[in-house]
mmCIF file of C-alpha atoms in Angstrom:
data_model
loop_
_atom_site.group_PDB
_atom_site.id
_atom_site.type_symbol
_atom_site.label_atom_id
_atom_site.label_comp_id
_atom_site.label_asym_id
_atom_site.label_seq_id
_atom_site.Cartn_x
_atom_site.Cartn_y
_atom_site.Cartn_z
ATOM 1 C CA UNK A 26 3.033 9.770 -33.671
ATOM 2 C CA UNK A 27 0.991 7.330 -31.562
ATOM 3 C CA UNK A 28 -2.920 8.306 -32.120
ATOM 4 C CA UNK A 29 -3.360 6.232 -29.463
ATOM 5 C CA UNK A 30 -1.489 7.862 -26.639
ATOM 6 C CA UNK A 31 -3.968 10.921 -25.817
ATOM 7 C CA UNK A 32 -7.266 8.894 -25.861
ATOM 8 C CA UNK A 33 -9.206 9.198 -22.412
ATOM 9 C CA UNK A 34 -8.900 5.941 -20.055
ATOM 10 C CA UNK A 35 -12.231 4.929 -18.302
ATOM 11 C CA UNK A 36 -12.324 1.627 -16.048
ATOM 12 C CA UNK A 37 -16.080 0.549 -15.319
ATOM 13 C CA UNK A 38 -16.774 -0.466 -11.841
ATOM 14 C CA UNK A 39 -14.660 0.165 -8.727
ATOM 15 C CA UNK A 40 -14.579 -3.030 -7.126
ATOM 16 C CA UNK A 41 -11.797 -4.814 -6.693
ATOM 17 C CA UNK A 42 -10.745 -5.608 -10.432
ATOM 18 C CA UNK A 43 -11.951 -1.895 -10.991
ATOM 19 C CA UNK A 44 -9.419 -0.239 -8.626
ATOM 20 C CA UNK A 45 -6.840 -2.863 -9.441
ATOM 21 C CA UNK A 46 -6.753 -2.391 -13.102
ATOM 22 C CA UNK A 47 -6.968 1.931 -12.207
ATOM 23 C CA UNK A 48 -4.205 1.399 -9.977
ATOM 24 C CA UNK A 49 -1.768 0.096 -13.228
ATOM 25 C CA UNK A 50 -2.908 2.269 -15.057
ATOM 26 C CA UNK A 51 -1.457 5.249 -12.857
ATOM 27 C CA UNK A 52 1.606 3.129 -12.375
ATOM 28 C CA UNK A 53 1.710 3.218 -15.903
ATOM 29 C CA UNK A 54 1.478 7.212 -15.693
ATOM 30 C CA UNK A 55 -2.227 7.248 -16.732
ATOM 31 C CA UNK A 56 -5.372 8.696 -15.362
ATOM 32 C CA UNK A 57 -8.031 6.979 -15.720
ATOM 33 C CA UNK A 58 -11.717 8.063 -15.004
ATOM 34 C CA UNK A 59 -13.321 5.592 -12.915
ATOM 35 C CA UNK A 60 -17.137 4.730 -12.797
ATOM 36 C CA UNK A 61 -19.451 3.320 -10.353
ATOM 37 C CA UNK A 62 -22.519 2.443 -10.667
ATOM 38 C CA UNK A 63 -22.877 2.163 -6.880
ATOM 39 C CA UNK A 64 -22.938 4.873 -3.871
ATOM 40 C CA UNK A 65 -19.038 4.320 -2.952
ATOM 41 C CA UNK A 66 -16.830 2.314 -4.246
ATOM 42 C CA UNK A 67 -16.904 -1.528 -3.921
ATOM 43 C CA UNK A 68 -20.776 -1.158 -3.293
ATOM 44 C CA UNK A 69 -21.225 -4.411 -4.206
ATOM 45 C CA UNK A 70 -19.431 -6.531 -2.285
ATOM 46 C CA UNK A 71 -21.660 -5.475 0.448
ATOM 47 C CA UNK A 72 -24.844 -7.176 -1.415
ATOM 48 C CA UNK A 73 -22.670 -9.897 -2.614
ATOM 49 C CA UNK A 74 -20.417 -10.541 0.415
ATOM 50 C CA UNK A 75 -22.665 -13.544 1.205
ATOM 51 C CA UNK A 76 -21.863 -15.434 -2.067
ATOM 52 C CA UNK A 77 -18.481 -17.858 -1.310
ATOM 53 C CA UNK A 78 -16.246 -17.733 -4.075
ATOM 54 C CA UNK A 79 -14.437 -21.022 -5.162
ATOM 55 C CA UNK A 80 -10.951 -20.046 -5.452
ATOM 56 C CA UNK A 81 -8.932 -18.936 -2.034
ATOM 57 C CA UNK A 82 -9.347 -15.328 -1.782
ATOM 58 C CA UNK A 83 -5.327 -14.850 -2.754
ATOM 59 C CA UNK A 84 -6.212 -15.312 -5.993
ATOM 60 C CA UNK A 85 -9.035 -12.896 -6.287
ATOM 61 C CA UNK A 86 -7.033 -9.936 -4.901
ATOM 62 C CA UNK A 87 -4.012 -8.195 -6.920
ATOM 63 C CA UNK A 88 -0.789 -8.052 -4.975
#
């Protein structure tokens, strides 16, 4: 038997990794419980939305 297979899930932050790496997870058939530190979710791309990032933006999304 796997120990591992009933342990809770939690992904911290629900920016864009956040949600990306929730979203395999339930692809994967597991629910995670996802945290945010902020009042909704991607919070802080609105206070860092100024801040250009160096690599084309197709790289910093999950397709």
């Amino acid at each position: 038997m796997d120990m591992m297979a009933n342990l809770p899930v939690a992904v911290i932050g629900a920016g864009p990794v956040g949600l990306a790496a929730a979203a395999h997870l339930v692809e994967r058939g597991i629910t995670p419980l996802v945290l945010e530190r902020g009042e909704s979710v991607g919070a802080a791309l609105l206070d860092w939305g100024h801040v250009r990032v160096f690599s084309p933006w197709k790289y910093n999304i999950d397709a």
